[in-house]
Amino acid sequence: MNWDAIYDALFGGLPYYGQILALVSNSVWAGAVLGLIGGLIGVFVIQRDMAFAVHGISELSFAGAAAALLIGADVVSGSIVGSLVAAAIIGWLGARARDRNSIIGVLMPFGLGLGILFLALYDGRSASSFSLLTGQIVSVQSSQLGWLIGISAFVLIALLLVWRPLRFDSLDPQSAAARGVPTTGVSLWFMLLLGLTVAVAVHIIGALLVMALLVTPAAAAMRVASGSLSVPLLSAVFGFISAVGGILLAIAGTLPVSPYITTLSFLIYVVCRIIGARRDRVTIAKIAK
């Protein structure tokens, strides 16, 4: 093991940190926006028990992006098309959890296989194809940042418009249906918003790691909070810290940014789980007295 090489990989860029940070300012903004919107929508992903769906959508998004790369089209557009197709199929056919999991289980290998096929046929730079799996957040262009901000703003506004019925349907779908909430429409609308968010996340952090920003922050927030406002706000903060913190740590060396983001997200979850477990023990002890 060469410790000098490890040190250079982790901290070799420190003497030039300021210059590197100026070059990747678009990436920092992209990480901030993606962390915030991913944390917010992730709350509903957890409440609706759809963490598996995020991965399923990401595989079709990956296939769409790979197809666009193959034919020379815009990769973001291809990713969005793939995500929306997967989200529509899951939202329309997967009303029940059992049906949904079966559909996702069918879509995942199909999307991954298509994506691998398209990448095998692609004769361009291997880095471009590899980035679809692991992301390319350190090379976000201004046009891509514009796409990200525009899509995230649309998702945020759409979420706010349906926040109350979506929350009601997420926590108690039977009562929501009995009270006249159009549960099928709400479910389909949420899946389309999730599809757009996944498409952006796949382009930035990669198909293999998208759950780090769309699932883990919300899961962590729910370990330490329970309020209808505190959980989404805390989840958004956790997503922001994971994404932006991961980028700021990564540019100090030469390693990819994705491991930093996923590690930070995981560490936040572990800390929140420890805090939540300790609080539960204290509560139980008080009740026992």
Short mmCIF file of C-alpha atoms in Angstrom, two decimals:
data_model
loop_
_atom_site.label_atom_id
_atom_site.label_comp_id
_atom_site.label_asym_id
_atom_site.label_seq_id
_atom_site.Cartn_x
_atom_site.Cartn_y
_atom_site.Cartn_z
CA MET A 1 0.00 0.00 0.00
CA ASN A 2 1.45 3.32 -1.12
CA TRP A 3 0.49 5.88 1.53
CA ASP A 4 1.83 8.79 -0.51
CA ALA A 5 -0.47 7.88 -3.38
CA ILE A 6 -3.41 7.60 -0.99
CA TYR A 7 -2.62 11.01 0.49
CA ASP A 8 -2.38 12.57 -2.98
CA ALA A 9 -5.72 10.99 -3.94
CA LEU A 10 -7.39 12.43 -0.84
CA PHE A 11 -5.62 15.79 -0.40
CA GLY A 12 -3.44 16.36 -3.45
CA GLY A 13 -5.58 19.27 -4.63
CA LEU A 14 -5.42 21.29 -1.42
CA PRO A 15 -2.73 23.73 -2.68
CA TYR A 16 -5.04 24.64 -5.58
CA TYR A 17 -8.36 24.34 -3.71
CA GLY A 18 -9.51 27.87 -4.42
CA GLN A 19 -8.86 27.64 -8.15
CA ILE A 20 -10.55 24.23 -8.40
CA LEU A 21 -13.57 25.46 -6.45
CA ALA A 22 -14.00 28.35 -8.88
CA LEU A 23 -13.95 25.90 -11.79
CA VAL A 24 -16.63 23.64 -10.29
CA SER A 25 -19.02 26.33 -9.03
CA ASN A 26 -21.73 24.94 -11.30
CA SER A 27 -21.30 21.57 -9.64
CA VAL A 28 -21.73 23.08 -6.18
CA TRP A 29 -24.96 24.77 -7.24
CA ALA A 30 -26.16 21.55 -8.88
CA GLY A 31 -25.41 19.57 -5.73
CA ALA A 32 -27.21 22.12 -3.55
CA VAL A 33 -30.36 22.12 -5.69
CA LEU A 34 -30.40 18.34 -6.10
CA GLY A 35 -29.80 17.76 -2.39
CA LEU A 36 -32.68 20.04 -1.40
CA ILE A 37 -35.26 18.72 -3.86
CA GLY A 38 -34.14 15.12 -3.36
CA GLY A 39 -34.52 15.48 0.39
CA LEU A 40 -38.03 16.91 0.07
CA ILE A 41 -39.43 14.34 -2.33
CA GLY A 42 -37.60 11.59 -0.48
CA VAL A 43 -39.95 12.08 2.50
CA PHE A 44 -42.89 10.91 0.39
CA VAL A 45 -40.79 8.11 -1.08
CA ILE A 46 -40.27 6.73 2.44
CA GLN A 47 -43.85 7.34 3.55
CA ARG A 48 -45.21 5.54 0.48
CA ASP A 49 -42.66 2.72 0.87
CA MET A 50 -41.26 3.34 -2.62
CA ALA A 51 -37.50 3.28 -2.08
CA PHE A 52 -37.35 0.29 -4.44
CA ALA A 53 -39.18 2.35 -7.08
CA VAL A 54 -36.41 4.97 -7.09
CA HIS A 55 -33.92 2.33 -8.16
CA GLY A 56 -36.33 0.95 -10.76
CA ILE A 57 -36.88 4.37 -12.32
CA SER A 58 -33.16 5.06 -12.32
CA GLU A 59 -32.51 1.95 -14.43
CA LEU A 60 -34.95 3.10 -17.15
CA SER A 61 -33.52 6.60 -16.89
CA PHE A 62 -30.07 5.11 -17.44
CA ALA A 63 -31.37 3.25 -20.49
CA GLY A 64 -32.89 6.44 -21.92
CA ALA A 65 -29.69 8.39 -21.36
CA ALA A 66 -27.61 5.61 -22.93
CA ALA A 67 -29.92 5.54 -25.97
CA ALA A 68 -29.58 9.31 -26.37
CA LEU A 69 -25.80 9.01 -26.10
CA LEU A 70 -25.81 6.33 -28.80
CA ILE A 71 -27.84 8.32 -31.33
CA GLY A 72 -26.15 11.64 -30.54
CA ALA A 73 -29.18 13.23 -28.86
CA ASP A 74 -29.29 15.24 -25.65
CA VAL A 75 -28.49 12.92 -22.74
CA VAL A 76 -30.63 14.83 -20.23
CA SER A 77 -33.66 14.58 -22.51
CA GLY A 78 -33.11 10.86 -22.97
CA SER A 79 -32.81 10.40 -19.23
CA ILE A 80 -36.04 12.31 -18.64
CA VAL A 81 -37.93 10.25 -21.22
CA GLY A 82 -36.72 6.99 -19.68
CA SER A 83 -37.63 8.13 -16.17
CA LEU A 84 -41.10 9.34 -17.14
CA VAL A 85 -41.88 6.10 -18.98
CA ALA A 86 -40.85 4.04 -15.94
CA ALA A 87 -42.69 6.34 -13.52
CA ALA A 88 -45.88 6.22 -15.60
CA ILE A 89 -45.80 2.42 -15.80
CA ILE A 90 -45.17 2.01 -12.06
CA GLY A 91 -47.73 4.66 -11.09
CA TRP A 92 -50.45 3.36 -13.41
CA LEU A 93 -50.06 -0.38 -12.92
CA GLY A 94 -48.59 -0.55 -9.44
CA ALA A 95 -51.43 0.70 -7.28
CA ARG A 96 -50.89 -2.10 -4.78
CA ALA A 97 -47.51 -2.67 -3.14
CA ARG A 98 -47.31 -6.29 -4.33
CA ASP A 99 -48.03 -5.31 -7.95
CA ARG A 100 -45.65 -2.37 -7.72
CA ASN A 101 -42.73 -4.46 -6.49
CA SER A 102 -43.34 -7.04 -9.20
CA ILE A 103 -43.43 -4.38 -11.92
CA ILE A 104 -40.26 -2.75 -10.60
CA GLY A 105 -38.55 -6.13 -10.43
CA VAL A 106 -39.38 -6.65 -14.11
CA LEU A 107 -38.40 -3.15 -15.22
CA MET A 108 -35.03 -3.01 -13.44
CA PRO A 109 -33.18 -5.77 -15.31
CA PHE A 110 -34.87 -4.76 -18.57
CA GLY A 111 -33.72 -1.14 -18.23
CA LEU A 112 -30.25 -2.10 -17.08
CA GLY A 113 -29.89 -4.59 -19.93
CA LEU A 114 -31.00 -2.01 -22.50
CA GLY A 115 -28.59 0.54 -21.09
CA ILE A 116 -25.67 -1.87 -21.22
CA LEU A 117 -26.60 -2.80 -24.80
CA PHE A 118 -26.66 0.84 -25.90
CA LEU A 119 -23.34 1.54 -24.19
CA ALA A 120 -21.78 -1.53 -25.84
CA LEU A 121 -22.84 -0.16 -29.23
CA TYR A 122 -21.54 3.32 -28.41
CA ASP A 123 -18.07 3.94 -29.85
CA GLY A 124 -17.40 7.31 -28.23
CA ARG A 125 -15.42 8.13 -25.10
CA SER A 126 -15.70 5.51 -22.38
CA ALA A 127 -15.78 8.23 -19.72
CA SER A 128 -19.08 9.51 -21.12
CA SER A 129 -20.70 6.09 -20.82
CA PHE A 130 -19.24 5.38 -17.39
CA SER A 131 -20.54 8.69 -16.04
CA LEU A 132 -24.13 7.52 -16.62
CA LEU A 133 -23.58 4.93 -13.90
CA THR A 134 -21.52 6.99 -11.45
CA GLY A 135 -22.47 10.57 -12.34
CA GLN A 136 -20.54 13.57 -13.63
CA ILE A 137 -21.27 16.27 -11.10
CA VAL A 138 -17.79 17.78 -11.37
CA SER A 139 -18.34 18.63 -15.03
CA VAL A 140 -21.78 20.26 -14.94
CA GLN A 141 -22.14 22.80 -17.75
CA SER A 142 -24.14 26.02 -17.51
CA SER A 143 -26.84 24.65 -19.81
CA GLN A 144 -27.14 21.50 -17.70
CA LEU A 145 -27.35 23.61 -14.55
CA GLY A 146 -30.20 25.54 -16.16
CA TRP A 147 -32.03 22.27 -16.87
CA LEU A 148 -31.50 21.14 -13.30
CA ILE A 149 -32.76 24.37 -11.74
CA GLY A 150 -35.76 24.53 -14.08
CA ILE A 151 -36.83 20.93 -13.46
CA SER A 152 -36.25 21.24 -9.70
CA ALA A 153 -38.31 24.45 -9.54
CA PHE A 154 -41.15 22.73 -11.40
CA VAL A 155 -41.01 19.71 -9.10
CA LEU A 156 -40.97 21.94 -6.00
CA ILE A 157 -43.98 24.01 -7.13
CA ALA A 158 -45.89 20.88 -8.17
CA LEU A 159 -45.13 19.25 -4.80
CA LEU A 160 -46.38 22.29 -2.90
CA LEU A 161 -49.61 22.33 -4.92
CA VAL A 162 -50.46 18.74 -3.98
CA TRP A 163 -48.69 18.62 -0.61
CA ARG A 164 -51.76 18.08 1.60
CA PRO A 165 -53.56 15.42 -0.48
CA LEU A 166 -50.25 13.73 -1.24
CA ARG A 167 -49.34 13.61 2.45
CA PHE A 168 -52.81 12.32 3.36
CA ASP A 169 -52.62 9.63 0.68
CA SER A 170 -49.07 8.70 1.72
CA LEU A 171 -49.90 8.24 5.41
CA ASP A 172 -53.40 6.72 5.17
CA PRO A 173 -54.44 5.83 1.59
CA GLN A 174 -57.66 4.08 2.67
CA SER A 175 -58.94 7.08 4.61
CA ALA A 176 -57.82 9.42 1.82
CA ALA A 177 -59.85 7.45 -0.72
CA ALA A 178 -62.85 7.43 1.61
CA ARG A 179 -62.62 11.21 1.98
CA GLY A 180 -62.69 11.68 -1.79
CA VAL A 181 -59.00 12.19 -2.50
CA PRO A 182 -58.26 11.04 -6.10
CA THR A 183 -55.63 8.57 -4.95
CA THR A 184 -54.88 7.16 -8.41
CA GLY A 185 -54.31 10.62 -9.86
CA VAL A 186 -52.24 11.72 -6.87
CA SER A 187 -50.12 8.57 -7.11
CA LEU A 188 -49.53 9.01 -10.83
CA TRP A 189 -48.70 12.70 -10.42
CA PHE A 190 -46.22 11.92 -7.65
CA MET A 191 -44.58 9.21 -9.75
CA LEU A 192 -44.08 11.65 -12.64
CA LEU A 193 -42.48 14.20 -10.28
CA LEU A 194 -40.30 11.44 -8.86
CA GLY A 195 -39.36 10.44 -12.41
CA LEU A 196 -38.20 13.99 -13.21
CA THR A 197 -36.17 14.15 -10.01
CA VAL A 198 -34.56 10.77 -10.65
CA ALA A 199 -33.69 11.79 -14.22
CA VAL A 200 -31.78 14.82 -12.96
CA ALA A 201 -30.15 12.83 -10.17
CA VAL A 202 -29.01 10.10 -12.58
CA HIS A 203 -27.32 12.65 -14.78
CA ILE A 204 -25.56 14.21 -11.79
CA ILE A 205 -24.79 11.38 -9.36
CA GLY A 206 -25.35 8.31 -11.56
CA ALA A 207 -27.91 5.51 -11.81
CA LEU A 208 -26.15 3.32 -9.26
CA LEU A 209 -26.03 5.91 -6.47
CA VAL A 210 -29.24 7.90 -6.89
CA MET A 211 -30.80 6.54 -3.67
CA ALA A 212 -28.14 8.32 -1.61
CA LEU A 213 -29.95 11.64 -2.17
CA LEU A 214 -33.54 10.49 -2.71
CA VAL A 215 -33.90 7.97 0.13
CA THR A 216 -31.17 8.19 2.77
CA PRO A 217 -31.67 11.85 3.88
CA ALA A 218 -35.40 11.30 4.43
CA ALA A 219 -34.78 8.02 6.25
CA ALA A 220 -32.31 9.82 8.52
CA ALA A 221 -34.69 12.72 9.20
CA MET A 222 -37.48 10.35 10.23
CA ARG A 223 -35.21 8.83 12.88
CA VAL A 224 -34.92 12.12 14.78
CA ALA A 225 -38.08 14.06 13.86
CA SER A 226 -41.78 13.40 13.41
CA GLY A 227 -43.44 16.73 12.65
CA SER A 228 -45.12 17.43 9.32
CA LEU A 229 -42.79 20.41 8.79
CA SER A 230 -39.65 19.34 10.65
CA VAL A 231 -39.19 16.06 8.75
CA PRO A 232 -39.11 17.53 5.19
CA LEU A 233 -37.01 20.49 6.28
CA LEU A 234 -34.50 18.28 8.06
CA SER A 235 -34.43 15.86 5.13
CA ALA A 236 -33.70 18.73 2.74
CA VAL A 237 -30.88 19.94 5.01
CA PHE A 238 -29.39 16.44 5.14
CA GLY A 239 -29.56 16.15 1.36
CA PHE A 240 -27.92 19.55 0.98
CA ILE A 241 -25.10 18.66 3.38
CA SER A 242 -24.50 15.31 1.68
CA ALA A 243 -24.35 16.73 -1.85
CA VAL A 244 -22.48 20.00 -1.25
CA GLY A 245 -20.25 18.53 1.44
CA GLY A 246 -19.34 15.62 -0.81
CA ILE A 247 -18.32 17.97 -3.62
CA LEU A 248 -16.27 20.21 -1.33
CA LEU A 249 -14.43 17.20 0.08
CA ALA A 250 -13.88 15.57 -3.31
CA ILE A 251 -12.19 18.54 -4.96
CA ALA A 252 -9.46 18.41 -2.31
CA GLY A 253 -8.15 15.28 -4.05
CA THR A 254 -8.52 13.28 -7.23
CA LEU A 255 -11.12 10.69 -6.23
CA PRO A 256 -14.65 10.64 -7.76
CA VAL A 257 -17.26 12.73 -5.96
CA SER A 258 -19.91 10.01 -5.66
CA PRO A 259 -18.24 8.03 -2.82
CA TYR A 260 -18.00 11.20 -0.76
CA ILE A 261 -21.70 11.98 -1.24
CA THR A 262 -22.83 8.46 -0.43
CA THR A 263 -20.51 8.21 2.59
CA LEU A 264 -21.69 11.52 4.06
CA SER A 265 -25.30 10.53 3.51
CA PHE A 266 -24.71 7.18 5.19
CA LEU A 267 -22.88 8.72 8.15
CA ILE A 268 -25.73 11.19 8.71
CA TYR A 269 -28.16 8.27 8.74
CA VAL A 270 -26.04 6.31 11.23
CA VAL A 271 -25.77 9.30 13.58
CA CYS A 272 -29.52 9.96 13.37
CA ARG A 273 -30.29 6.31 14.00
CA ILE A 274 -28.08 6.32 17.13
CA ILE A 275 -29.73 9.51 18.37
CA GLY A 276 -33.19 8.12 17.68
CA ALA A 277 -32.44 4.83 19.44
CA ARG A 278 -31.05 6.63 22.49
CA ARG A 279 -34.08 8.91 22.65
CA ASP A 280 -36.42 5.91 22.42
CA ARG A 281 -34.62 4.22 25.32
CA VAL A 282 -34.93 7.36 27.44
CA THR A 283 -38.64 7.61 26.62
CA ILE A 284 -39.23 3.97 27.53
CA ALA A 285 -37.33 4.43 30.79
CA LYS A 286 -39.48 7.44 31.72
CA ILE A 287 -42.66 5.53 30.96
CA ALA A 288 -41.47 2.57 33.03
CA LYS A 289 -40.98 4.85 36.04
#
